[in-house]
mmCIF file of C-alpha atoms in Angstrom:
data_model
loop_
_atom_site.group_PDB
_atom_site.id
_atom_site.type_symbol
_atom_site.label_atom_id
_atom_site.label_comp_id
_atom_site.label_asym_id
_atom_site.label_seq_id
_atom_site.Cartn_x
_atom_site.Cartn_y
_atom_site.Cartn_z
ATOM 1 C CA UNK D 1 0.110 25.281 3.679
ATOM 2 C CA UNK D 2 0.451 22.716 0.782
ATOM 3 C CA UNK D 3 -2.725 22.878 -1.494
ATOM 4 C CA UNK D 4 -3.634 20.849 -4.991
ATOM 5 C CA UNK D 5 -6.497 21.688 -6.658
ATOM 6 C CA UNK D 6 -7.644 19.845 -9.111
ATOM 7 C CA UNK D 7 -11.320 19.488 -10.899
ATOM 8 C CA UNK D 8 -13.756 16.907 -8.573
ATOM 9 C CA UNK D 9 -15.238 15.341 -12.286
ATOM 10 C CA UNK D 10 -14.926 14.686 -15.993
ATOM 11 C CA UNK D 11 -17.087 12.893 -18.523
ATOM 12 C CA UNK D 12 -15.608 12.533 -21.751
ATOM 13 C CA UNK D 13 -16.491 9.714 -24.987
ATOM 14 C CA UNK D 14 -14.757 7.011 -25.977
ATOM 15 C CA UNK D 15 -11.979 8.119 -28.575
ATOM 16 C CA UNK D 16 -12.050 11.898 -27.349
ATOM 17 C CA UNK D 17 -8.850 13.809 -25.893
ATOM 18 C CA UNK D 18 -9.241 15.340 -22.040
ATOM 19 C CA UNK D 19 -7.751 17.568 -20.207
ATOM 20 C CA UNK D 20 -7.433 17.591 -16.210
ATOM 21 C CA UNK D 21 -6.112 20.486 -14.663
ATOM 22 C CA UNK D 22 -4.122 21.052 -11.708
ATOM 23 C CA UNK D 23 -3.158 23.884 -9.732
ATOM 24 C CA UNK D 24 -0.789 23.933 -6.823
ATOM 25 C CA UNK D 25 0.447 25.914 -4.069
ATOM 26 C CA UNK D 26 3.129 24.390 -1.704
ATOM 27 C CA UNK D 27 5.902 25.581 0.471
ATOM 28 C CA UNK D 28 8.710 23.190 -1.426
ATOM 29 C CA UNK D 29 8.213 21.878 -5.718
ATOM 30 C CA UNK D 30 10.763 19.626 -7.253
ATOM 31 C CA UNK D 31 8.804 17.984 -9.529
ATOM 32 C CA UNK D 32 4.793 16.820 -10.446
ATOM 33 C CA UNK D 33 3.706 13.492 -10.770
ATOM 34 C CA UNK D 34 0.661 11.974 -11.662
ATOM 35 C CA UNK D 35 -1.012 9.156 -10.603
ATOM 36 C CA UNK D 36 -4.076 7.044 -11.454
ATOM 37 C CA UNK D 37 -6.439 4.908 -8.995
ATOM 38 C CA UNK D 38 -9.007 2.382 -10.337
ATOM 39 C CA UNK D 39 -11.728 2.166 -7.650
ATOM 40 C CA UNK D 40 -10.722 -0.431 -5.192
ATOM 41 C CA UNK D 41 -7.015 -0.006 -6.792
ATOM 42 C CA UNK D 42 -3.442 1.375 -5.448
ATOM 43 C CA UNK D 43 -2.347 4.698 -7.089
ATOM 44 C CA UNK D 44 -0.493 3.911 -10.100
ATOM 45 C CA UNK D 45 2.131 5.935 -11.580
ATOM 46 C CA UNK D 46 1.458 7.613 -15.260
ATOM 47 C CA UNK D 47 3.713 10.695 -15.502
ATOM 48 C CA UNK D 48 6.161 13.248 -14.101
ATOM 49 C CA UNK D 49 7.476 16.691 -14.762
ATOM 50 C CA UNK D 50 10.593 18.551 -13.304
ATOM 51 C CA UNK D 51 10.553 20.795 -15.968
ATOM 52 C CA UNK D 52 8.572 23.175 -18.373
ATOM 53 C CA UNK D 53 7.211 21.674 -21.141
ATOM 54 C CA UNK D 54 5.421 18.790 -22.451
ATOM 55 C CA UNK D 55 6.180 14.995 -21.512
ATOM 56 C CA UNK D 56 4.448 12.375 -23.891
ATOM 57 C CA UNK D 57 3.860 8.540 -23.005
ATOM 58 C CA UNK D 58 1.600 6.405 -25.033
ATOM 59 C CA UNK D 59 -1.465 7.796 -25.272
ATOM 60 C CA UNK D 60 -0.450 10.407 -21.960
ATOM 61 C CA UNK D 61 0.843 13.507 -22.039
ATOM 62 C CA UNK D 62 1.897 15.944 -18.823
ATOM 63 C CA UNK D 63 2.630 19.550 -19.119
ATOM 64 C CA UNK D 64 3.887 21.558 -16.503
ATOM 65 C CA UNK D 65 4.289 25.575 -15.842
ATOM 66 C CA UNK D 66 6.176 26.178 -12.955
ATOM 67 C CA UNK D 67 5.907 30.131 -13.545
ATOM 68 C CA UNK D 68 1.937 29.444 -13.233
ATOM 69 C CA UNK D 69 1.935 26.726 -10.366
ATOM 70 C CA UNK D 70 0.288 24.504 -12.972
ATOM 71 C CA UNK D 71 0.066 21.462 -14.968
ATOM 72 C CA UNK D 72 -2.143 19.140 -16.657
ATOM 73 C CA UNK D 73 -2.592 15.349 -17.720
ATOM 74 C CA UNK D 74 -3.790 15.084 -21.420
ATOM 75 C CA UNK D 75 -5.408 11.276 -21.998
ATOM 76 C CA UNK D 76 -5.984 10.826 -25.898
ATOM 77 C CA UNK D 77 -7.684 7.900 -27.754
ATOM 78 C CA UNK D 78 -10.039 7.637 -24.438
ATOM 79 C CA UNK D 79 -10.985 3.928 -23.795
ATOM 80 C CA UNK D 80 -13.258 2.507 -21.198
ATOM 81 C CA UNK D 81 -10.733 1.324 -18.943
ATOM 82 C CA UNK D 82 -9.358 5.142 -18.466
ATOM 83 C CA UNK D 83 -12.547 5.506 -16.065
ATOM 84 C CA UNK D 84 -10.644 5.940 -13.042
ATOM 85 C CA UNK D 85 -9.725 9.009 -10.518
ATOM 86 C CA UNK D 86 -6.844 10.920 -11.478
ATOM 87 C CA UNK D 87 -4.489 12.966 -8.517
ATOM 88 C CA UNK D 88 -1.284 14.619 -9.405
ATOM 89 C CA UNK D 89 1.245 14.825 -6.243
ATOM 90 C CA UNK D 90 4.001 17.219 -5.671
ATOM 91 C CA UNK D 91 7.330 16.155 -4.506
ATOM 92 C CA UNK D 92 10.202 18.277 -3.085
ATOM 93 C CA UNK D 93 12.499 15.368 -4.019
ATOM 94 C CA UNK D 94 13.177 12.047 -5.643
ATOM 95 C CA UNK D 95 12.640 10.323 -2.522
ATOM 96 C CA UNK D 96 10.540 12.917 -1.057
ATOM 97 C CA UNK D 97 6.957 12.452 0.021
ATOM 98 C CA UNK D 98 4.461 13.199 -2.056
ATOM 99 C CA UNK D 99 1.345 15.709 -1.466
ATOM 100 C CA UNK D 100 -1.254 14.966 -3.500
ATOM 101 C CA UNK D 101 -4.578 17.058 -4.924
ATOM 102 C CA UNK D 102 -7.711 16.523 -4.425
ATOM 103 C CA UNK D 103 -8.630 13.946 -7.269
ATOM 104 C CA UNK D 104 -10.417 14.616 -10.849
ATOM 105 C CA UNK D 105 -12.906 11.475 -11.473
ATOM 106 C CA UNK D 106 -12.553 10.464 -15.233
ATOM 107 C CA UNK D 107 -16.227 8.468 -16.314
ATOM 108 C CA UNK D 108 -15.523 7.498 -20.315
ATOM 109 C CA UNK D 109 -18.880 6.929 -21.828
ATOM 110 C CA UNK D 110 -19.742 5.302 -25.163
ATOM 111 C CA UNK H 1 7.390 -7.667 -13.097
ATOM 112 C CA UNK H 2 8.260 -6.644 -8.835
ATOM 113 C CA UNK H 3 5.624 -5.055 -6.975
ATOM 114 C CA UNK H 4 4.414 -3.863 -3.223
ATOM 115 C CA UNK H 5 2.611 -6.175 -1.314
ATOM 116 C CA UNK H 6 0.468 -5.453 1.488
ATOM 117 C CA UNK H 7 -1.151 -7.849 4.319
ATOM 118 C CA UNK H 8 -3.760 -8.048 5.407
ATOM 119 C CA UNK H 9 -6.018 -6.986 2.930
ATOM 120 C CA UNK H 10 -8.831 -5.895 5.068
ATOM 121 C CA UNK H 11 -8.423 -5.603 9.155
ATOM 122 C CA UNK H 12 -11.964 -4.921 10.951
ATOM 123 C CA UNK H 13 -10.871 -3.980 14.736
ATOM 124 C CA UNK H 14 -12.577 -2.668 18.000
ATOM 125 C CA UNK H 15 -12.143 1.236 18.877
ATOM 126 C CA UNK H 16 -9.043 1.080 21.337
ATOM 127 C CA UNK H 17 -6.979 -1.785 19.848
ATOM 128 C CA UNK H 18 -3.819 -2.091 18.728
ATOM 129 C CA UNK H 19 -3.425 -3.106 14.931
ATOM 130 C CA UNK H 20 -0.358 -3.726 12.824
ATOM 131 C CA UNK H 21 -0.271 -3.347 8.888
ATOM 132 C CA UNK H 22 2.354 -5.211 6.827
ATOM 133 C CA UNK H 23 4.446 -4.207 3.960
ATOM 134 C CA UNK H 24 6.805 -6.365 1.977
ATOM 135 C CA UNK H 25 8.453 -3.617 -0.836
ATOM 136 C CA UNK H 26 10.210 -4.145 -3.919
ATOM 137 C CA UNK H 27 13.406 -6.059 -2.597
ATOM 138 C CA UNK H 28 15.829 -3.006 -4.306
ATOM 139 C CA UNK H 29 14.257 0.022 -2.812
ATOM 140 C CA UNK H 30 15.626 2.187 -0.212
ATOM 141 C CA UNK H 31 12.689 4.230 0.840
ATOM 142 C CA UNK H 32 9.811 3.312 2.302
ATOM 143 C CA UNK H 33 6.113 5.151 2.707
ATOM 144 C CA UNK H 34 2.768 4.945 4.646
ATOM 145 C CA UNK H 35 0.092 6.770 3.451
ATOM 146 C CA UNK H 36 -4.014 6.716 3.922
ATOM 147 C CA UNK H 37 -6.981 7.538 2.086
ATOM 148 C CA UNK H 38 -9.972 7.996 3.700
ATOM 149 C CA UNK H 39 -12.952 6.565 1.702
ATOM 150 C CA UNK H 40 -13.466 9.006 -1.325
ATOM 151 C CA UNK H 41 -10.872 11.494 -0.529
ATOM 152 C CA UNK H 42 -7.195 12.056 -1.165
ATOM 153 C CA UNK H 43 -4.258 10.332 -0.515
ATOM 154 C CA UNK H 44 -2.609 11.662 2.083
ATOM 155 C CA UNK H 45 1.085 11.090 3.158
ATOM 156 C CA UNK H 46 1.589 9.781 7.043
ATOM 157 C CA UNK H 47 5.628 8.597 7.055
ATOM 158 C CA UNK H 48 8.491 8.073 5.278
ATOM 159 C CA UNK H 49 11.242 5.692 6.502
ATOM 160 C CA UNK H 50 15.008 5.108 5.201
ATOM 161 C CA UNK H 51 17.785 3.784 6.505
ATOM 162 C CA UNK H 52 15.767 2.474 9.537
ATOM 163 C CA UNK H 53 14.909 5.671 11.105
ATOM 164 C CA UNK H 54 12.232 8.274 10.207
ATOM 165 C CA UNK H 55 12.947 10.991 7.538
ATOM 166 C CA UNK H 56 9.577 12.527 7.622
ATOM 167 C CA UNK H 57 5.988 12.474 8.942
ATOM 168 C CA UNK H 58 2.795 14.466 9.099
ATOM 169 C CA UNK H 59 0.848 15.832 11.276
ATOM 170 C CA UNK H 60 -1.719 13.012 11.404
ATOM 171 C CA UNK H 61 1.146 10.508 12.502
ATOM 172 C CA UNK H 62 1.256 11.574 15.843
ATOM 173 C CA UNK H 63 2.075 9.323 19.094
ATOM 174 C CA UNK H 64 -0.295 6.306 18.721
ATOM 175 C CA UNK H 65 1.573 5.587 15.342
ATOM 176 C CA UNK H 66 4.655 3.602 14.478
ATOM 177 C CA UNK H 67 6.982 1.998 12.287
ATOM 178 C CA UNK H 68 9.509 -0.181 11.961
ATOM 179 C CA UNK H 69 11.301 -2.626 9.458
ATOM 180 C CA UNK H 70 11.677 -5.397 11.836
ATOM 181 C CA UNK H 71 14.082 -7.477 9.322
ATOM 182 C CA UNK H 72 15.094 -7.345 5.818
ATOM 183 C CA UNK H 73 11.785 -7.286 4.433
ATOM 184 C CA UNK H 74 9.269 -5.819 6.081
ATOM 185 C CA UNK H 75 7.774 -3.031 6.689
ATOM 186 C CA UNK H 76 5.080 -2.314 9.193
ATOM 187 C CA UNK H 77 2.692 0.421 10.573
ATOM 188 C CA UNK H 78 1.608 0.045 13.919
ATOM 189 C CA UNK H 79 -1.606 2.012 15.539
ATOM 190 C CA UNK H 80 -1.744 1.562 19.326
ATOM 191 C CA UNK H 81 -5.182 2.530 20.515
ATOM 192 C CA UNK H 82 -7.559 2.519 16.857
ATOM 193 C CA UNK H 83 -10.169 5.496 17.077
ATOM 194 C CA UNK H 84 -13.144 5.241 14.751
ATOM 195 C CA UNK H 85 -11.456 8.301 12.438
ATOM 196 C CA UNK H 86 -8.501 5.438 12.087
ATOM 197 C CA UNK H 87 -10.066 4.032 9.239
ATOM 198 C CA UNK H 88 -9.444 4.070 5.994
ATOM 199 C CA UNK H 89 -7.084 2.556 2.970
ATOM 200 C CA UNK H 90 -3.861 2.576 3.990
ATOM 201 C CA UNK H 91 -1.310 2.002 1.436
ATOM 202 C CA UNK H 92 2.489 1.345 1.799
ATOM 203 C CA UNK H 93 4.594 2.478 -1.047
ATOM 204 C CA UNK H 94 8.396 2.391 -1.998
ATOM 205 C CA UNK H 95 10.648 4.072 -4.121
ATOM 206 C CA UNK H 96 14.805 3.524 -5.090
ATOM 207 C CA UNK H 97 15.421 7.005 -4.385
ATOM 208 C CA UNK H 98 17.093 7.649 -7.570
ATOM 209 C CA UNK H 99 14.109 8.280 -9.592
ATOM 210 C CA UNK H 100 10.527 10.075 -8.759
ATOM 211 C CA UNK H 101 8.171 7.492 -9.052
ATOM 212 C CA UNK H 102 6.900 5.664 -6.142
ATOM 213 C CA UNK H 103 5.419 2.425 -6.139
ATOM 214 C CA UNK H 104 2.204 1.677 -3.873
ATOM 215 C CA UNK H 105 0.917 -1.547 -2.361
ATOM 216 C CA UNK H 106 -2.610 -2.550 -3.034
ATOM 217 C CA UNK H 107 -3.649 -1.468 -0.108
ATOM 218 C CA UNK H 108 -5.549 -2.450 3.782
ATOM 219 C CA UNK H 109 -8.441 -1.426 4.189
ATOM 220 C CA UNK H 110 -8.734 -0.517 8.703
ATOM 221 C CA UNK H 111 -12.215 -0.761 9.806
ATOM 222 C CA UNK H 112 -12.285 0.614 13.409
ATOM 223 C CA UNK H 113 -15.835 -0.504 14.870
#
């Protein structure tokens, strides 16, 4: 079966770095994406790794481990619009579908 | 800047109707998606569509589901007979199929009373 875990919740400050996890096990991996969703909102996309190493964008990073099945989304500088759920979603692909894990709320606090 | 739009926003129907969902995507993409999120839980993938036919679907898009890009634009996901586990966000998404990153519709949110 296809399975991303990721953690349910963070709570970080405003101008701190975090760190969400993921962990995956699927039958098929091409490449890791991540996504974030405002409540209300349509997933949009922030990131995406088909290889080892780190990928920097703004104020996002993405690191990936395909050795380890895992990767992470690093958010510096927090603000309080980052306060949204974060999923990352495995492709076999580039137009494949995409699974996705289970979500990692983000609350930013003052 | 293009983008996915989705109509209608919110559809309340009774248990046992037929509803259809509409999709316009970005007017250069080749692939087409349907996924649903059930309030407070994952997204989770239902159908893909290119080249008008089916390339994939899940389990969850089983008989009382369809699609179909009835002309140039559109993009719809019909559910025959709505059961009360029917509802949820559903979001339609599209991609060029040259690069990863998919591009998702703001969303209906199905209501199945």
């Amino acid at each position: 079966g296809q399975s991303l875990e990721q953690p349910s919740e963070v709570t970080a400050v405003e101008g701190a770095i975090v760190q969400i996890n993921c962990t995956y096990q699927t039958s098929g991996f091409y490449g890791l994406s991540w996504y974030q969703q405002h409540d209300g909102g349509a997933p949009t996309f922030l990131s995406y790794n088909a290889l080892d190493g780190l990928e920097e964008t703004g104020r996002f990073s993405s690191f990936l481990s395909r050795s380890d099945s895992y990767g992470y989304l690093l958010l510096q500088e927090l603000q309080m619009k980052d306060s949204a759920s974060y999923f990352c979603a495995v492709d076999t692909g580039t137009a494949s579908k995409l699974t996705f894990g289970t979500g990692t709320r983000l609350q930013v606090t003052l | 800047e293009p983008e996915v739009t989705q109509t209608p926003s919110h559809q309340v129907t009774q248990m046992g109707q037929e509803v259809i969902l509409r999709c316009v995507p970005i007017s250069n993409h080749l692939y087409f998606y349907w996924y649903r999120q059930i309030l407070g839980q994952k997204v989770e993938f239902l159908v893909s569509f290119y080249n008008n036919e089916i390339s994939e679907k899940s389990e969850i898009f089983d008989d009382q589901f369809s699609v179909e890009r009835p002309d140039g634009s559109n993009f719809t996901l019909k559910i025959r007979s709505t059961k009360l586990e029917d509802s949820a966000m559903y979001f339609c998404a599209s991609s060029t199929g040259v690069y990863y990153e998919q591009y998702f519709g703001p969303g209906t949110r199905l209501t199945v009373t």
